[in-house]
Amino acid sequence: MNENVERILFTEEQLKYRVREMAEEINNYYNGEAVTVISVLKGSVVFAVDLIKQLNMPVSLDFICASSYGSGTISSGKLIIKKDVELEIEGQNILLLEDIIDTGETLHEIIKMLKGRGTKSIATAMMFNKPARRKKAVQADFIGFDIPDEFVVGYGLDYDEQYRNLPYLGVLKRSVYEE
Ligand code: XMP
Ligand code: MG
């Protein structure tokens, strides 16, 4: 285990097993209809790679890099798009992939923006859900695991761009980010 990880929440095996179950749910949901999978950079890349190998419908893959910001008390509802999707998404079934939903602000804004482009449908799949800090009710169609309100790393999730490569999900030691 990495020296900065306090404890493991889900092992590589548990994550792999759950992704397989989610893929089955998603395959049943789309029933062979073509899907454009949009992976939200960078955190969901590891999840996306594991998931799409198990999908059995025609799949195209694209990426978006965005962050939301609110100014303290006022939720501005602004989205900064650092990298937009490249595929034409009008009339497409969109499956949006996120690593973790925390306050829900980012996903809320991304969904709103994509809907404005005339997509046929939008569904969301998130590997981890942290319901404790939710500010915006967001559409969550497929959820891997609910997790407690702790800072987690691994399986694509970073602290200061590190630890994305850990194959498990772990709680980061407080000493790493405090002081
Ligand atoms: P929202 O808008 O839902 O943003 O608050 C979700 C984004 O916040 C980051 N995040 C985390 N990243 N460990 C991480 O590595 C965590 O425990 C964590 N909680 C939130 C992440 O970038 C996610 O996309
Ligand atoms: Mg991050």
JSON list of C-alpha atoms and ligand atoms in Angstrom, two decimals:
[
{"chain": "A", "resi": 1, "resn": "MET", "atom": "CA", "xyz": [0.00, 0.00, 0.00]},
{"chain": "A", "resi": 2, "resn": "ASN", "atom": "CA", "xyz": [1.20, 3.54, -0.76]},
{"chain": "A", "resi": 3, "resn": "GLU", "atom": "CA", "xyz": [2.79, 5.19, 2.31]},
{"chain": "A", "resi": 4, "resn": "ASN", "atom": "CA", "xyz": [0.44, 8.19, 2.10]},
{"chain": "A", "resi": 5, "resn": "VAL", "atom": "CA", "xyz": [-2.69, 6.07, 2.08]},
{"chain": "A", "resi": 6, "resn": "GLU", "atom": "CA", "xyz": [-4.35, 5.55, 5.45]},
{"chain": "A", "resi": 7, "resn": "ARG", "atom": "CA", "xyz": [-6.63, 2.69, 4.47]},
{"chain": "A", "resi": 8, "resn": "ILE", "atom": "CA", "xyz": [-8.07, 1.01, 1.44]},
{"chain": "A", "resi": 9, "resn": "LEU", "atom": "CA", "xyz": [-11.80, 1.45, 0.83]},
{"chain": "A", "resi": 10, "resn": "PHE", "atom": "CA", "xyz": [-12.05, -0.79, -2.23]},
{"chain": "A", "resi": 11, "resn": "THR", "atom": "CA", "xyz": [-9.47, -3.19, -3.57]},
{"chain": "A", "resi": 12, "resn": "GLU", "atom": "CA", "xyz": [-8.60, -3.59, -7.23]},
{"chain": "A", "resi": 13, "resn": "GLU", "atom": "CA", "xyz": [-10.67, -6.78, -7.30]},
{"chain": "A", "resi": 14, "resn": "GLN", "atom": "CA", "xyz": [-13.73, -5.10, -5.77]},
{"chain": "A", "resi": 15, "resn": "LEU", "atom": "CA", "xyz": [-13.51, -2.23, -8.25]},
{"chain": "A", "resi": 16, "resn": "LYS", "atom": "CA", "xyz": [-13.15, -4.59, -11.18]},
{"chain": "A", "resi": 17, "resn": "TYR", "atom": "CA", "xyz": [-16.14, -6.64, -10.07]},
{"chain": "A", "resi": 18, "resn": "ARG", "atom": "CA", "xyz": [-18.35, -3.60, -9.58]},
{"chain": "A", "resi": 19, "resn": "VAL", "atom": "CA", "xyz": [-17.43, -2.12, -12.98]},
{"chain": "A", "resi": 20, "resn": "ARG", "atom": "CA", "xyz": [-18.46, -5.41, -14.57]},
{"chain": "A", "resi": 21, "resn": "GLU", "atom": "CA", "xyz": [-21.82, -5.24, -12.79]},
{"chain": "A", "resi": 22, "resn": "MET", "atom": "CA", "xyz": [-22.31, -1.63, -13.86]},
{"chain": "A", "resi": 23, "resn": "ALA", "atom": "CA", "xyz": [-21.52, -2.51, -17.48]},
{"chain": "A", "resi": 24, "resn": "GLU", "atom": "CA", "xyz": [-24.21, -5.17, -17.35]},
{"chain": "A", "resi": 25, "resn": "GLU", "atom": "CA", "xyz": [-26.74, -2.65, -16.05]},
{"chain": "A", "resi": 26, "resn": "ILE", "atom": "CA", "xyz": [-25.71, -0.20, -18.77]},
{"chain": "A", "resi": 27, "resn": "ASN", "atom": "CA", "xyz": [-25.91, -2.87, -21.50]},
{"chain": "A", "resi": 28, "resn": "ASN", "atom": "CA", "xyz": [-29.44, -3.74, -20.38]},
{"chain": "A", "resi": 29, "resn": "TYR", "atom": "CA", "xyz": [-30.43, -0.09, -20.28]},
{"chain": "A", "resi": 30, "resn": "TYR", "atom": "CA", "xyz": [-29.36, 0.68, -23.85]},
{"chain": "A", "resi": 31, "resn": "ASN", "atom": "CA", "xyz": [-30.34, -2.69, -25.28]},
{"chain": "A", "resi": 32, "resn": "GLY", "atom": "CA", "xyz": [-28.01, -2.44, -28.28]},
{"chain": "A", "resi": 33, "resn": "GLU", "atom": "CA", "xyz": [-28.58, 1.24, -29.11]},
{"chain": "A", "resi": 34, "resn": "ALA", "atom": "CA", "xyz": [-25.47, 3.19, -30.07]},
{"chain": "A", "resi": 35, "resn": "VAL", "atom": "CA", "xyz": [-23.93, 5.37, -27.37]},
{"chain": "A", "resi": 36, "resn": "THR", "atom": "CA", "xyz": [-21.43, 8.21, -27.26]},
{"chain": "A", "resi": 37, "resn": "VAL", "atom": "CA", "xyz": [-19.44, 7.83, -24.06]},
{"chain": "A", "resi": 38, "resn": "ILE", "atom": "CA", "xyz": [-18.05, 11.11, -22.73]},
{"chain": "A", "resi": 39, "resn": "SER", "atom": "CA", "xyz": [-15.35, 10.74, -20.10]},
{"chain": "A", "resi": 40, "resn": "VAL", "atom": "CA", "xyz": [-14.79, 13.79, -17.91]},
{"chain": "A", "resi": 41, "resn": "LEU", "atom": "CA", "xyz": [-11.03, 14.40, -17.70]},
{"chain": "A", "resi": 42, "resn": "LYS", "atom": "CA", "xyz": [-8.91, 13.53, -16.00]},
{"chain": "A", "resi": 43, "resn": "GLY", "atom": "CA", "xyz": [-10.26, 11.47, -13.13]},
{"chain": "A", "resi": 44, "resn": "SER", "atom": "CA", "xyz": [-12.74, 9.28, -14.99]},
{"chain": "A", "resi": 45, "resn": "VAL", "atom": "CA", "xyz": [-10.22, 7.97, -17.52]},
{"chain": "A", "resi": 46, "resn": "VAL", "atom": "CA", "xyz": [-9.33, 4.85, -15.52]},
{"chain": "A", "resi": 47, "resn": "PHE", "atom": "CA", "xyz": [-13.02, 4.03, -14.97]},
{"chain": "A", "resi": 48, "resn": "ALA", "atom": "CA", "xyz": [-13.76, 4.72, -18.66]},
{"chain": "A", "resi": 49, "resn": "VAL", "atom": "CA", "xyz": [-11.06, 2.38, -19.89]},
{"chain": "A", "resi": 50, "resn": "ASP", "atom": "CA", "xyz": [-12.30, -0.46, -17.68]},
{"chain": "A", "resi": 51, "resn": "LEU", "atom": "CA", "xyz": [-15.99, 0.15, -18.42]},
{"chain": "A", "resi": 52, "resn": "ILE", "atom": "CA", "xyz": [-16.04, 0.52, -22.20]},
{"chain": "A", "resi": 53, "resn": "LYS", "atom": "CA", "xyz": [-14.34, -2.86, -22.70]},
{"chain": "A", "resi": 54, "resn": "GLN", "atom": "CA", "xyz": [-17.43, -4.46, -21.18]},
{"chain": "A", "resi": 55, "resn": "LEU", "atom": "CA", "xyz": [-20.03, -2.54, -23.21]},
{"chain": "A", "resi": 56, "resn": "ASN", "atom": "CA", "xyz": [-21.69, -4.48, -26.02]},
{"chain": "A", "resi": 57, "resn": "MET", "atom": "CA", "xyz": [-23.42, -1.74, -28.06]},
{"chain": "A", "resi": 58, "resn": "PRO", "atom": "CA", "xyz": [-21.78, 0.46, -30.73]},
{"chain": "A", "resi": 59, "resn": "VAL", "atom": "CA", "xyz": [-19.68, 2.89, -28.68]},
{"chain": "A", "resi": 60, "resn": "SER", "atom": "CA", "xyz": [-17.88, 6.06, -29.62]},
{"chain": "A", "resi": 61, "resn": "LEU", "atom": "CA", "xyz": [-15.64, 7.75, -27.10]},
{"chain": "A", "resi": 62, "resn": "ASP", "atom": "CA", "xyz": [-14.92, 11.39, -26.42]},
{"chain": "A", "resi": 63, "resn": "PHE", "atom": "CA", "xyz": [-13.55, 13.53, -23.61]},
{"chain": "A", "resi": 64, "resn": "ILE", "atom": "CA", "xyz": [-14.41, 16.79, -21.95]},
{"chain": "A", "resi": 65, "resn": "CYS", "atom": "CA", "xyz": [-12.37, 18.75, -19.45]},
{"chain": "A", "resi": 66, "resn": "ALA", "atom": "CA", "xyz": [-14.34, 21.21, -17.41]},
{"chain": "A", "resi": 67, "resn": "SER", "atom": "CA", "xyz": [-14.54, 22.70, -13.96]},
{"chain": "A", "resi": 68, "resn": "SER", "atom": "CA", "xyz": [-17.24, 24.64, -12.24]},
{"chain": "A", "resi": 69, "resn": "TYR", "atom": "CA", "xyz": [-16.66, 27.54, -9.94]},
{"chain": "A", "resi": 70, "resn": "GLY", "atom": "CA", "xyz": [-18.89, 29.32, -7.52]},
{"chain": "A", "resi": 71, "resn": "SER", "atom": "CA", "xyz": [-17.84, 32.42, -5.62]},
{"chain": "A", "resi": 72, "resn": "GLY", "atom": "CA", "xyz": [-18.32, 31.46, -1.99]},
{"chain": "A", "resi": 73, "resn": "THR", "atom": "CA", "xyz": [-21.89, 32.19, -1.00]},
{"chain": "A", "resi": 74, "resn": "ILE", "atom": "CA", "xyz": [-23.18, 32.78, -4.50]},
{"chain": "A", "resi": 75, "resn": "SER", "atom": "CA", "xyz": [-23.33, 29.75, -6.73]},
{"chain": "A", "resi": 76, "resn": "SER", "atom": "CA", "xyz": [-22.51, 31.33, -10.04]},
{"chain": "A", "resi": 77, "resn": "GLY", "atom": "CA", "xyz": [-23.37, 28.32, -12.13]},
{"chain": "A", "resi": 78, "resn": "LYS", "atom": "CA", "xyz": [-20.43, 28.98, -14.39]},
{"chain": "A", "resi": 79, "resn": "LEU", "atom": "CA", "xyz": [-18.62, 26.28, -16.24]},
{"chain": "A", "resi": 80, "resn": "ILE", "atom": "CA", "xyz": [-15.08, 26.63, -17.54]},
{"chain": "A", "resi": 81, "resn": "ILE", "atom": "CA", "xyz": [-14.47, 24.30, -20.45]},
{"chain": "A", "resi": 82, "resn": "LYS", "atom": "CA", "xyz": [-10.78, 23.56, -20.85]},
{"chain": "A", "resi": 83, "resn": "LYS", "atom": "CA", "xyz": [-11.35, 20.95, -23.55]},
{"chain": "A", "resi": 84, "resn": "ASP", "atom": "CA", "xyz": [-14.64, 20.45, -25.33]},
{"chain": "A", "resi": 85, "resn": "VAL", "atom": "CA", "xyz": [-15.98, 17.29, -26.96]},
{"chain": "A", "resi": 86, "resn": "GLU", "atom": "CA", "xyz": [-14.98, 16.84, -30.57]},
{"chain": "A", "resi": 87, "resn": "LEU", "atom": "CA", "xyz": [-17.71, 14.51, -31.81]},
{"chain": "A", "resi": 88, "resn": "GLU", "atom": "CA", "xyz": [-21.07, 15.74, -33.07]},
{"chain": "A", "resi": 89, "resn": "ILE", "atom": "CA", "xyz": [-23.42, 14.96, -30.19]},
{"chain": "A", "resi": 90, "resn": "GLU", "atom": "CA", "xyz": [-26.69, 16.30, -31.57]},
{"chain": "A", "resi": 91, "resn": "GLY", "atom": "CA", "xyz": [-29.20, 13.46, -31.74]},
{"chain": "A", "resi": 92, "resn": "GLN", "atom": "CA", "xyz": [-26.89, 11.04, -29.88]},
{"chain": "A", "resi": 93, "resn": "ASN", "atom": "CA", "xyz": [-27.36, 8.99, -26.74]},
{"chain": "A", "resi": 94, "resn": "ILE", "atom": "CA", "xyz": [-24.79, 10.34, -24.31]},
{"chain": "A", "resi": 95, "resn": "LEU", "atom": "CA", "xyz": [-23.34, 8.39, -21.41]},
{"chain": "A", "resi": 96, "resn": "LEU", "atom": "CA", "xyz": [-21.39, 10.79, -19.23]},
{"chain": "A", "resi": 97, "resn": "LEU", "atom": "CA", "xyz": [-18.68, 9.22, -17.05]},
{"chain": "A", "resi": 98, "resn": "GLU", "atom": "CA", "xyz": [-17.44, 10.78, -13.82]},
{"chain": "A", "resi": 99, "resn": "ASP", "atom": "CA", "xyz": [-14.96, 9.49, -11.27]},
{"chain": "A", "resi": 100, "resn": "ILE", "atom": "CA", "xyz": [-16.62, 11.03, -8.24]},
{"chain": "A", "resi": 101, "resn": "ILE", "atom": "CA", "xyz": [-19.61, 13.24, -7.50]},
{"chain": "A", "resi": 102, "resn": "ASP", "atom": "CA", "xyz": [-19.09, 15.46, -4.52]},
{"chain": "A", "resi": 103, "resn": "THR", "atom": "CA", "xyz": [-21.06, 18.73, -4.43]},
{"chain": "A", "resi": 104, "resn": "GLY", "atom": "CA", "xyz": [-22.54, 17.88, -7.82]},
{"chain": "A", "resi": 105, "resn": "GLU", "atom": "CA", "xyz": [-21.85, 21.33, -9.26]},
{"chain": "A", "resi": 106, "resn": "THR", "atom": "CA", "xyz": [-19.58, 20.19, -12.06]},
{"chain": "A", "resi": 107, "resn": "LEU", "atom": "CA", "xyz": [-21.84, 17.43, -13.34]},
{"chain": "A", "resi": 108, "resn": "HIS", "atom": "CA", "xyz": [-24.91, 19.64, -13.07]},
{"chain": "A", "resi": 109, "resn": "GLU", "atom": "CA", "xyz": [-23.33, 22.26, -15.30]},
{"chain": "A", "resi": 110, "resn": "ILE", "atom": "CA", "xyz": [-21.98, 19.77, -17.82]},
{"chain": "A", "resi": 111, "resn": "ILE", "atom": "CA", "xyz": [-25.40, 18.12, -18.19]},
{"chain": "A", "resi": 112, "resn": "LYS", "atom": "CA", "xyz": [-27.05, 21.48, -18.69]},
{"chain": "A", "resi": 113, "resn": "MET", "atom": "CA", "xyz": [-24.58, 22.45, -21.39]},
{"chain": "A", "resi": 114, "resn": "LEU", "atom": "CA", "xyz": [-24.82, 19.14, -23.26]},
{"chain": "A", "resi": 115, "resn": "LYS", "atom": "CA", "xyz": [-28.63, 19.19, -23.15]},
{"chain": "A", "resi": 116, "resn": "GLY", "atom": "CA", "xyz": [-28.49, 22.57, -24.86]},
{"chain": "A", "resi": 117, "resn": "ARG", "atom": "CA", "xyz": [-26.84, 20.90, -27.84]},
{"chain": "A", "resi": 118, "resn": "GLY", "atom": "CA", "xyz": [-29.82, 18.74, -28.73]},
{"chain": "A", "resi": 119, "resn": "THR", "atom": "CA", "xyz": [-28.68, 15.35, -27.53]},
{"chain": "A", "resi": 120, "resn": "LYS", "atom": "CA", "xyz": [-31.17, 12.50, -27.87]},
{"chain": "A", "resi": 121, "resn": "SER", "atom": "CA", "xyz": [-30.63, 11.32, -24.30]},
{"chain": "A", "resi": 122, "resn": "ILE", "atom": "CA", "xyz": [-28.18, 11.80, -21.44]},
{"chain": "A", "resi": 123, "resn": "ALA", "atom": "CA", "xyz": [-27.37, 9.25, -18.76]},
{"chain": "A", "resi": 124, "resn": "THR", "atom": "CA", "xyz": [-24.62, 9.42, -16.15]},
{"chain": "A", "resi": 125, "resn": "ALA", "atom": "CA", "xyz": [-22.37, 6.82, -14.60]},
{"chain": "A", "resi": 126, "resn": "MET", "atom": "CA", "xyz": [-20.16, 7.67, -11.65]},
{"chain": "A", "resi": 127, "resn": "MET", "atom": "CA", "xyz": [-17.74, 5.33, -10.00]},
{"chain": "A", "resi": 128, "resn": "PHE", "atom": "CA", "xyz": [-17.92, 6.98, -6.59]},
{"chain": "A", "resi": 129, "resn": "ASN", "atom": "CA", "xyz": [-20.64, 9.00, -4.93]},
{"chain": "A", "resi": 130, "resn": "LYS", "atom": "CA", "xyz": [-20.00, 11.21, -1.89]},
{"chain": "A", "resi": 131, "resn": "PRO", "atom": "CA", "xyz": [-23.56, 12.17, -0.90]},
{"chain": "A", "resi": 132, "resn": "ALA", "atom": "CA", "xyz": [-22.56, 14.00, 2.32]},
{"chain": "A", "resi": 133, "resn": "ARG", "atom": "CA", "xyz": [-21.51, 17.21, 0.59]},
{"chain": "A", "resi": 134, "resn": "ARG", "atom": "CA", "xyz": [-24.10, 17.38, -2.19]},
{"chain": "A", "resi": 135, "resn": "LYS", "atom": "CA", "xyz": [-25.25, 20.91, -3.05]},
{"chain": "A", "resi": 136, "resn": "LYS", "atom": "CA", "xyz": [-26.90, 20.28, -6.39]},
{"chain": "A", "resi": 137, "resn": "ALA", "atom": "CA", "xyz": [-29.30, 17.39, -6.98]},
{"chain": "A", "resi": 138, "resn": "VAL", "atom": "CA", "xyz": [-27.75, 15.66, -9.95]},
{"chain": "A", "resi": 139, "resn": "GLN", "atom": "CA", "xyz": [-28.97, 12.95, -12.23]},
{"chain": "A", "resi": 140, "resn": "ALA", "atom": "CA", "xyz": [-27.20, 9.74, -11.18]},
{"chain": "A", "resi": 141, "resn": "ASP", "atom": "CA", "xyz": [-28.23, 6.77, -13.27]},
{"chain": "A", "resi": 142, "resn": "PHE", "atom": "CA", "xyz": [-25.42, 4.34, -12.50]},
{"chain": "A", "resi": 143, "resn": "ILE", "atom": "CA", "xyz": [-23.39, 4.54, -9.30]},
{"chain": "A", "resi": 144, "resn": "GLY", "atom": "CA", "xyz": [-20.44, 2.33, -8.45]},
{"chain": "A", "resi": 145, "resn": "PHE", "atom": "CA", "xyz": [-20.10, 2.90, -4.72]},
{"chain": "A", "resi": 146, "resn": "ASP", "atom": "CA", "xyz": [-21.32, 5.39, -2.14]},
{"chain": "A", "resi": 147, "resn": "ILE", "atom": "CA", "xyz": [-18.37, 6.56, -0.06]},
{"chain": "A", "resi": 148, "resn": "PRO", "atom": "CA", "xyz": [-17.99, 8.48, 3.22]},
{"chain": "A", "resi": 149, "resn": "ASP", "atom": "CA", "xyz": [-16.95, 12.14, 3.34]},
{"chain": "A", "resi": 150, "resn": "GLU", "atom": "CA", "xyz": [-13.21, 11.58, 3.24]},
{"chain": "A", "resi": 151, "resn": "PHE", "atom": "CA", "xyz": [-10.57, 12.56, 0.71]},
{"chain": "A", "resi": 152, "resn": "VAL", "atom": "CA", "xyz": [-9.94, 9.58, -1.49]},
{"chain": "A", "resi": 153, "resn": "VAL", "atom": "CA", "xyz": [-7.29, 8.85, -4.10]},
{"chain": "A", "resi": 154, "resn": "GLY", "atom": "CA", "xyz": [-6.49, 6.15, -6.63]},
{"chain": "A", "resi": 155, "resn": "TYR", "atom": "CA", "xyz": [-8.38, 4.59, -9.54]},
{"chain": "A", "resi": 156, "resn": "GLY", "atom": "CA", "xyz": [-7.99, 7.88, -11.44]},
{"chain": "A", "resi": 157, "resn": "LEU", "atom": "CA", "xyz": [-8.49, 10.20, -8.48]},
{"chain": "A", "resi": 158, "resn": "ASP", "atom": "CA", "xyz": [-5.65, 12.52, -7.55]},
{"chain": "A", "resi": 159, "resn": "TYR", "atom": "CA", "xyz": [-4.30, 14.74, -4.86]},
{"chain": "A", "resi": 160, "resn": "ASP", "atom": "CA", "xyz": [-2.12, 17.37, -6.51]},
{"chain": "A", "resi": 161, "resn": "GLU", "atom": "CA", "xyz": [-1.99, 15.19, -9.65]},
{"chain": "A", "resi": 162, "resn": "GLN", "atom": "CA", "xyz": [-0.51, 12.23, -7.75]},
{"chain": "A", "resi": 163, "resn": "TYR", "atom": "CA", "xyz": [-1.93, 8.79, -6.97]},
{"chain": "A", "resi": 164, "resn": "ARG", "atom": "CA", "xyz": [-4.15, 8.42, -10.07]},
{"chain": "A", "resi": 165, "resn": "ASN", "atom": "CA", "xyz": [-2.24, 5.23, -10.87]},
{"chain": "A", "resi": 166, "resn": "LEU", "atom": "CA", "xyz": [-3.09, 3.39, -7.64]},
{"chain": "A", "resi": 167, "resn": "PRO", "atom": "CA", "xyz": [-5.24, 0.39, -8.62]},
{"chain": "A", "resi": 168, "resn": "TYR", "atom": "CA", "xyz": [-7.37, 0.65, -5.45]},
{"chain": "A", "resi": 169, "resn": "LEU", "atom": "CA", "xyz": [-9.40, 3.45, -3.84]},
{"chain": "A", "resi": 170, "resn": "GLY", "atom": "CA", "xyz": [-7.77, 4.67, -0.64]},
{"chain": "A", "resi": 171, "resn": "VAL", "atom": "CA", "xyz": [-8.25, 7.35, 1.97]},
{"chain": "A", "resi": 172, "resn": "LEU", "atom": "CA", "xyz": [-5.40, 9.86, 1.84]},
{"chain": "A", "resi": 173, "resn": "LYS", "atom": "CA", "xyz": [-3.60, 10.50, 5.13]},
{"chain": "A", "resi": 174, "resn": "ARG", "atom": "CA", "xyz": [-4.56, 13.87, 6.55]},
{"chain": "A", "resi": 175, "resn": "SER", "atom": "CA", "xyz": [-0.90, 14.71, 7.17]},
{"chain": "A", "resi": 176, "resn": "VAL", "atom": "CA", "xyz": [-0.42, 14.89, 3.39]},
{"chain": "A", "resi": 177, "resn": "TYR", "atom": "CA", "xyz": [-2.79, 17.81, 2.88]},
{"chain": "A", "resi": 178, "resn": "GLU", "atom": "CA", "xyz": [-2.93, 19.46, 6.29]},
{"chain": "A", "resi": 179, "resn": "GLU", "atom": "CA", "xyz": [-0.39, 22.00, 7.63]},
{"chain": "B", "resi": 1, "resn": "XMP", "atom": "P1", "xyz": [-18.17, 18.40, -7.61]},
{"chain": "B", "resi": 1, "resn": "XMP", "atom": "O1", "xyz": [-18.56, 19.49, -8.56]},
{"chain": "B", "resi": 1, "resn": "XMP", "atom": "O2", "xyz": [-19.12, 17.24, -7.62]},
{"chain": "B", "resi": 1, "resn": "XMP", "atom": "O3", "xyz": [-16.76, 17.98, -8.13]},
{"chain": "B", "resi": 1, "resn": "XMP", "atom": "O4", "xyz": [-17.93, 18.92, -6.21]},
{"chain": "B", "resi": 1, "resn": "XMP", "atom": "C1", "xyz": [-16.31, 16.71, -8.20]},
{"chain": "B", "resi": 1, "resn": "XMP", "atom": "C2", "xyz": [-14.82, 16.83, -8.42]},
{"chain": "B", "resi": 1, "resn": "XMP", "atom": "O5", "xyz": [-14.18, 17.14, -7.17]},
{"chain": "B", "resi": 1, "resn": "XMP", "atom": "C3", "xyz": [-13.00, 16.41, -7.01]},
{"chain": "B", "resi": 1, "resn": "XMP", "atom": "N1", "xyz": [-13.11, 15.59, -5.77]},
{"chain": "B", "resi": 1, "resn": "XMP", "atom": "C4", "xyz": [-12.22, 14.70, -5.35]},
{"chain": "B", "resi": 1, "resn": "XMP", "atom": "N2", "xyz": [-11.04, 14.30, -5.88]},
{"chain": "B", "resi": 1, "resn": "XMP", "atom": "N3", "xyz": [-10.71, 12.84, -4.06]},
{"chain": "B", "resi": 1, "resn": "XMP", "atom": "C5", "xyz": [-10.31, 13.37, -5.24]},
{"chain": "B", "resi": 1, "resn": "XMP", "atom": "O6", "xyz": [-9.25, 12.99, -5.71]},
{"chain": "B", "resi": 1, "resn": "XMP", "atom": "C6", "xyz": [-11.87, 13.17, -3.45]},
{"chain": "B", "resi": 1, "resn": "XMP", "atom": "O7", "xyz": [-12.20, 12.65, -2.39]},
{"chain": "B", "resi": 1, "resn": "XMP", "atom": "C7", "xyz": [-12.65, 14.16, -4.14]},
{"chain": "B", "resi": 1, "resn": "XMP", "atom": "N4", "xyz": [-13.85, 14.73, -3.86]},
{"chain": "B", "resi": 1, "resn": "XMP", "atom": "C8", "xyz": [-14.09, 15.60, -4.88]},
{"chain": "B", "resi": 1, "resn": "XMP", "atom": "C9", "xyz": [-12.86, 15.58, -8.27]},
{"chain": "B", "resi": 1, "resn": "XMP", "atom": "O8", "xyz": [-11.97, 16.26, -9.13]},
{"chain": "B", "resi": 1, "resn": "XMP", "atom": "C10", "xyz": [-14.24, 15.54, -8.89]},
{"chain": "B", "resi": 1, "resn": "XMP", "atom": "O9", "xyz": [-14.24, 15.45, -10.29]},
{"chain": "B", "resi": 2, "resn": "MG", "atom": "MG", "xyz": [-8.76, 16.37, -8.98]}
]
